[in-house]
CSV table of C-alpha atoms and ligand atoms in Angstrom, one decimal:
chain,number,residue,atom,x,y,z
A,226,MET,CA,0.4,0.0,0.3
A,227,ALA,CA,1.4,3.5,-1.2
A,228,GLY,CA,1.8,5.8,1.7
A,229,ALA,CA,-0.4,9.0,2.4
A,230,PRO,CA,0.4,11.9,0.2
A,231,ALA,CA,2.9,14.7,2.0
A,232,ALA,CA,0.5,17.1,2.8
A,233,PHE,CA,0.6,21.3,1.5
A,234,ASP,CA,0.7,23.7,4.5
A,235,PHE,CA,-1.5,26.4,5.3
A,236,VAL,CA,-0.6,28.6,8.5
A,237,ALA,CA,-4.4,30.7,9.1
A,238,PRO,CA,-3.4,34.1,10.1
A,239,ALA,CA,-4.0,34.4,13.8
A,240,HIS,CA,-6.1,37.5,14.2
A,241,TRP,CA,-8.7,35.1,11.1
A,242,ARG,CA,-11.8,35.1,12.9
A,243,ALA,CA,-13.5,32.9,9.9
A,244,ILE,CA,-12.9,30.2,6.9
A,245,ASP,CA,-15.4,29.1,4.5
A,246,PHE,CA,-15.8,25.7,3.0
A,247,ILE,CA,-17.5,25.3,-0.3
A,248,SER,CA,-17.1,22.9,-3.3
A,249,ASP,CA,-18.6,20.9,-6.4
A,250,LEU,CA,-20.8,24.0,-7.5
A,251,HIS,CA,-20.4,23.1,-10.9
A,252,LEU,CA,-19.9,26.5,-12.0
A,253,GLY,CA,-22.1,26.3,-15.6
A,254,ALA,CA,-23.7,29.0,-18.0
A,255,ALA,CA,-26.7,26.4,-17.9
A,256,LEU,CA,-26.8,27.2,-14.4
A,257,PRO,CA,-27.7,31.0,-13.3
A,258,ARG,CA,-28.8,30.7,-9.4
A,259,THR,CA,-25.8,29.0,-9.0
A,260,PHE,CA,-23.4,31.3,-9.9
A,261,ASP,CA,-25.8,34.1,-7.8
A,262,ALA,CA,-25.7,32.6,-5.2
A,263,CYS,CA,-21.7,32.3,-5.2
A,264,ALA,CA,-20.7,35.3,-6.7
A,265,ALA,CA,-23.5,37.2,-3.3
A,266,HIS,CA,-21.4,35.0,-1.2
A,267,LEU,CA,-18.0,35.8,-2.5
A,268,ARG,CA,-18.9,39.7,-2.3
A,269,THR,CA,-20.5,39.4,1.1
A,270,THR,CA,-19.1,37.0,3.2
A,271,PRO,CA,-17.9,38.4,6.0
A,272,ALA,CA,-15.0,35.0,6.4
A,273,ASP,CA,-11.5,36.1,6.2
A,274,ALA,CA,-11.2,32.9,3.5
A,275,VAL,CA,-13.1,31.3,1.4
A,276,PHE,CA,-11.2,27.9,0.4
A,277,ILE,CA,-12.8,26.4,-2.6
A,278,LEU,CA,-12.1,22.8,-2.2
A,279,GLY,CA,-12.8,21.4,-6.3
A,280,ASP,CA,-15.2,21.0,-8.9
A,281,LEU,CA,-15.7,25.2,-9.1
A,282,PHE,CA,-15.7,24.2,-12.1
A,283,GLU,CA,-18.8,22.0,-14.1
A,284,LEU,CA,-15.7,22.2,-16.6
A,285,TRP,CA,-12.4,23.6,-17.5
A,286,VAL,CA,-10.5,22.2,-20.3
A,287,GLY,CA,-8.0,25.0,-20.4
A,288,ASP,CA,-7.2,28.6,-19.5
A,289,GLU,CA,-8.7,30.2,-23.3
A,290,MET,CA,-12.3,29.2,-21.2
A,291,ARG,CA,-11.9,32.8,-19.2
A,292,GLU,CA,-12.1,35.0,-22.2
A,293,ARG,CA,-15.5,33.3,-22.7
A,294,ALA,CA,-18.3,35.3,-21.7
A,295,PHE,CA,-19.8,33.1,-18.1
A,296,GLU,CA,-16.4,32.0,-17.1
A,297,ARG,CA,-15.1,35.6,-17.6
A,298,ARG,CA,-18.0,37.0,-15.2
A,299,CYS,CA,-17.3,34.1,-13.5
A,300,VAL,CA,-13.1,35.6,-12.9
A,301,ASP,CA,-15.0,38.8,-12.1
A,302,ALA,CA,-16.4,37.2,-9.2
A,303,LEU,CA,-13.5,35.4,-7.9
A,304,ALA,CA,-11.1,38.7,-8.7
A,305,GLY,CA,-13.2,41.2,-6.9
A,306,ALA,CA,-13.1,38.8,-3.8
A,307,ALA,CA,-10.2,38.3,-4.2
A,308,ARG,CA,-9.1,42.2,-3.1
A,309,ARG,CA,-10.7,41.4,-0.3
A,310,LEU,CA,-10.1,38.6,1.4
A,311,THR,CA,-8.0,34.9,0.8
A,312,ILE,CA,-9.4,32.7,-2.3
A,313,GLY,CA,-8.3,29.3,-1.9
A,314,PHE,CA,-8.4,27.2,-4.5
A,315,MET,CA,-8.4,23.4,-5.0
A,316,ALA,CA,-8.8,21.2,-8.1
A,317,GLY,CA,-11.4,18.7,-8.2
A,318,ASN,CA,-12.0,16.2,-10.8
A,319,ARG,CA,-14.0,18.6,-13.0
A,320,ASP,CA,-11.5,21.7,-13.1
A,321,PHE,CA,-8.0,20.4,-12.5
A,322,LEU,CA,-7.1,21.5,-16.1
A,323,VAL,CA,-7.7,24.9,-13.9
A,324,GLY,CA,-3.8,26.7,-15.0
A,325,ALA,CA,-1.5,29.6,-13.8
A,326,ASP,CA,-3.5,32.2,-16.2
A,327,LEU,CA,-6.9,31.1,-14.2
A,328,MET,CA,-5.2,31.7,-10.5
A,329,CYS,CA,-3.5,35.0,-12.1
A,330,ASP,CA,-6.5,36.3,-13.3
A,331,SER,CA,-8.8,35.5,-10.9
A,332,GLY,CA,-6.1,36.1,-7.7
A,333,MET,CA,-6.9,32.5,-6.3
A,334,ILE,CA,-4.0,31.4,-4.4
A,335,ARG,CA,-3.8,27.2,-5.2
A,336,LEU,CA,-4.3,24.7,-2.6
A,337,PRO,CA,-2.3,21.5,-3.8
A,338,ASP,CA,-4.7,17.9,-2.9
A,339,PRO,CA,-4.2,17.6,0.2
A,340,THR,CA,-3.7,20.9,2.0
A,341,ARG,CA,-3.2,20.6,6.1
A,342,LEU,CA,-4.7,24.0,7.2
A,343,ASP,CA,-4.0,25.1,10.9
A,344,ALA,CA,-5.8,27.1,11.9
A,345,TRP,CA,-6.1,29.1,16.0
A,346,GLY,CA,-3.5,25.6,16.8
A,347,ARG,CA,-6.6,23.5,15.4
A,348,VAL,CA,-5.2,21.1,12.3
A,349,VAL,CA,-7.7,20.1,9.7
A,350,LEU,CA,-7.2,18.0,6.8
A,351,LEU,CA,-9.1,19.2,2.9
A,352,SER,CA,-9.4,17.0,0.1
A,353,HIS,CA,-11.7,17.5,-2.7
A,354,GLY,CA,-12.0,13.4,-1.3
A,355,ASP,CA,-11.9,11.5,-5.3
A,356,ALA,CA,-8.7,10.6,-4.6
A,357,LEU,CA,-10.0,8.4,-1.8
A,358,CYS,CA,-12.4,7.0,-3.1
A,359,LEU,CA,-10.2,3.8,-4.5
A,360,ALA,CA,-12.6,1.1,-4.0
A,361,ASP,CA,-13.3,2.7,-8.3
A,362,ARG,CA,-10.9,1.6,-9.4
A,363,ASP,CA,-11.5,2.4,-13.2
A,364,TYR,CA,-12.0,6.2,-11.9
A,365,GLN,CA,-8.3,6.0,-10.3
A,366,ALA,CA,-7.0,5.0,-13.0
A,367,PHE,CA,-8.5,6.8,-15.0
A,368,ARG,CA,-7.5,9.6,-12.5
A,369,ARG,CA,-3.9,8.7,-12.7
A,370,GLN,CA,-3.4,9.0,-17.2
A,371,VAL,CA,-5.4,12.8,-16.4
A,372,ARG,CA,-3.1,13.8,-13.6
A,373,ASP,CA,-0.4,12.8,-15.6
A,374,ALA,CA,2.0,16.0,-17.1
A,375,ALA,CA,2.5,15.1,-20.5
A,376,TRP,CA,-0.8,13.7,-20.8
A,377,GLN,CA,-2.2,17.4,-19.8
A,378,SER,CA,0.1,19.4,-22.1
A,379,ALA,CA,-0.6,16.5,-24.7
A,380,PHE,CA,-4.1,17.6,-24.6
A,381,LEU,CA,-3.9,21.6,-23.6
A,382,ALA,CA,-2.1,21.5,-27.3
A,383,ARG,CA,-5.0,20.5,-29.0
A,384,PRO,CA,-6.8,23.4,-29.9
A,385,LEU,CA,-10.5,24.4,-27.9
A,386,ALA,CA,-12.8,23.3,-29.8
A,387,GLU,CA,-11.4,19.5,-30.2
A,388,ARG,CA,-11.1,19.3,-26.5
A,389,LEU,CA,-14.1,20.7,-25.8
A,390,ALA,CA,-16.1,17.8,-28.2
A,391,VAL,CA,-14.0,15.4,-27.1
A,392,ALA,CA,-15.4,16.9,-22.9
A,393,ALA,CA,-18.9,17.1,-24.6
A,394,GLU,CA,-18.8,13.6,-25.7
A,395,VAL,CA,-17.5,11.9,-22.8
A,396,ARG,CA,-20.4,13.8,-21.5
A,397,SER,CA,-22.6,12.0,-23.6
A,398,ALA,CA,-21.5,8.6,-23.2
A,399,SER,CA,-22.2,7.6,-19.5
A,400,ALA,CA,-20.1,4.9,-19.6
A,401,ALA,CA,-17.1,7.4,-19.9
A,402,ARG,CA,-19.2,10.3,-18.2
A,403,GLN,CA,-18.7,7.4,-15.0
A,404,ARG,CA,-15.2,7.0,-15.6
A,405,PHE,CA,-15.1,10.9,-15.5
A,406,ASP,CA,-16.6,11.3,-12.2
A,407,GLY,CA,-16.2,8.4,-10.5
A,408,ASP,CA,-18.8,5.6,-9.5
A,409,ALA,CA,-21.8,8.3,-7.9
A,410,ALA,CA,-22.7,5.4,-5.2
A,411,ALA,CA,-18.8,5.4,-3.8
A,412,ASP,CA,-17.5,6.5,-1.2
A,413,ILE,CA,-13.9,7.6,0.0
A,414,ASP,CA,-12.0,4.6,2.1
A,415,ARG,CA,-11.8,5.2,5.9
A,416,ASP,CA,-8.9,3.3,6.2
A,417,GLU,CA,-7.3,5.4,3.2
A,418,ALA,CA,-8.7,8.5,4.9
A,419,ALA,CA,-7.0,7.2,8.6
A,420,ARG,CA,-3.8,6.7,6.8
A,421,TRP,CA,-3.7,10.2,5.2
A,422,LEU,CA,-4.7,12.0,8.2
A,423,ALA,CA,-2.1,10.0,10.7
A,424,ALA,CA,0.6,11.7,8.0
A,425,ALA,CA,-0.9,15.0,8.6
A,426,GLY,CA,-1.3,14.5,12.6
A,427,ALA,CA,-4.9,15.6,11.8
A,428,SER,CA,-7.6,14.2,13.3
A,429,THR,CA,-10.9,16.2,11.2
A,430,LEU,CA,-11.3,15.6,7.6
A,431,VAL,CA,-12.7,18.1,5.5
A,432,HIS,CA,-13.8,17.6,1.8
A,433,GLY,CA,-16.3,17.4,-1.2
A,434,HIS,CA,-16.7,15.5,-4.1
A,435,THR,CA,-19.1,12.9,-3.3
A,436,HIS,CA,-22.6,15.3,-2.8
A,437,ARG,CA,-23.5,12.9,0.6
A,438,PRO,CA,-23.2,16.7,2.9
A,439,GLY,CA,-22.7,15.1,6.7
A,440,SER,CA,-20.5,15.3,9.6
A,441,GLU,CA,-20.0,11.9,11.2
A,442,PRO,CA,-16.7,9.5,12.9
A,443,VAL,CA,-14.6,7.9,10.4
A,444,GLY,CA,-12.7,5.9,12.6
A,445,PRO,CA,-11.8,6.0,16.5
A,446,GLY,CA,-10.8,9.7,17.0
A,447,LEU,CA,-11.0,10.6,13.6
A,448,GLN,CA,-14.1,12.4,11.7
A,449,ARG,CA,-15.2,13.5,8.2
A,450,HIS,CA,-17.2,16.9,7.3
A,451,VAL,CA,-18.8,16.4,3.8
A,452,LEU,CA,-19.6,19.6,1.9
A,453,SER,CA,-22.7,20.3,0.0
A,454,ASP,CA,-22.4,20.3,-3.7
A,455,TRP,CA,-24.6,23.3,-5.0
A,456,ASP,CA,-27.4,23.3,-7.3
A,457,LEU,CA,-30.0,26.6,-7.5
A,458,ASP,CA,-31.1,25.9,-10.6
A,459,ARG,CA,-32.7,22.2,-10.7
A,460,GLY,CA,-32.6,22.2,-7.3
A,461,LEU,CA,-32.7,24.2,-3.5
A,462,ARG,CA,-28.8,22.8,-2.7
A,463,ALA,CA,-26.4,25.5,-1.3
A,464,GLU,CA,-24.3,25.4,1.6
A,465,VAL,CA,-21.1,26.5,3.1
A,466,LEU,CA,-19.1,25.1,6.1
A,467,ARG,CA,-17.7,27.9,8.3
A,468,LEU,CA,-14.8,27.2,10.6
A,469,THR,CA,-14.2,29.5,13.6
A,470,ARG,CA,-12.1,29.5,16.5
A,471,ASP,CA,-15.4,28.2,18.3
A,472,GLY,CA,-15.7,25.1,15.3
A,473,PHE,CA,-17.8,24.2,12.1
A,474,GLU,CA,-21.1,25.2,11.3
A,475,ARG,CA,-23.1,24.9,8.9
A,476,ILE,CA,-24.6,28.0,7.2
A,477,ALA,CA,-27.0,28.8,4.1
A,478,PRO,CA,-24.8,31.3,1.2
A,479,ALA,CA,-24.8,34.7,2.5
A,480,SER,CA,-26.4,36.7,0.4
B,110,LIG,MN1,-15.4,15.4,-8.0
């Protein structure tokens, strides 16, 4: 069994009072209400930081996408917020091709997966979550392939229209889509999560990806907080997990 990946360290400044965690917004032009709620939260949250733990975008196949009308509005909302607070971005399985140009234009700081957050003496391990879904072997093989630097540079060298066509093909073929997203029934592997937590010296994991929000133990003395996905267009679902000195709370987005 391979060892747990080394976590990136992020130490929250002592004067911070709150950190918001969100993930799985799957922003796209087809979901305008979800975008509006996200933009409103970024504009008005009293938190010192918003950490986005993956799948901010429904799809990201290269930073040229930021020149398109909808994505430009996303960049403007992020950049506006980044002038006021810290915006952290961790890649998910939908937006792992976010590159340096988008990071620069949006003012976000990159959070590698996993990141070890130290906030007011509390250590929390942050991950999108897909890398922990070990039971889905097809997805893990696909993930290794598309996270490979050579595969990525070859893919990104293709014209944007071609990359979008490949993505559309994946989304229309259900077998390919399942490989792309992972099995919807899959959950994180608790033993692997325990190994990651032990390696990071943490007892709390925050992750998204599974779209099954909740907080529960994942082993003796270990707990996890699973983030909610957001969908205010087809459903009525959006939630922020906020960490303060007093602990975690689940709140509605600020508006
Ligand atoms: Mn995901």
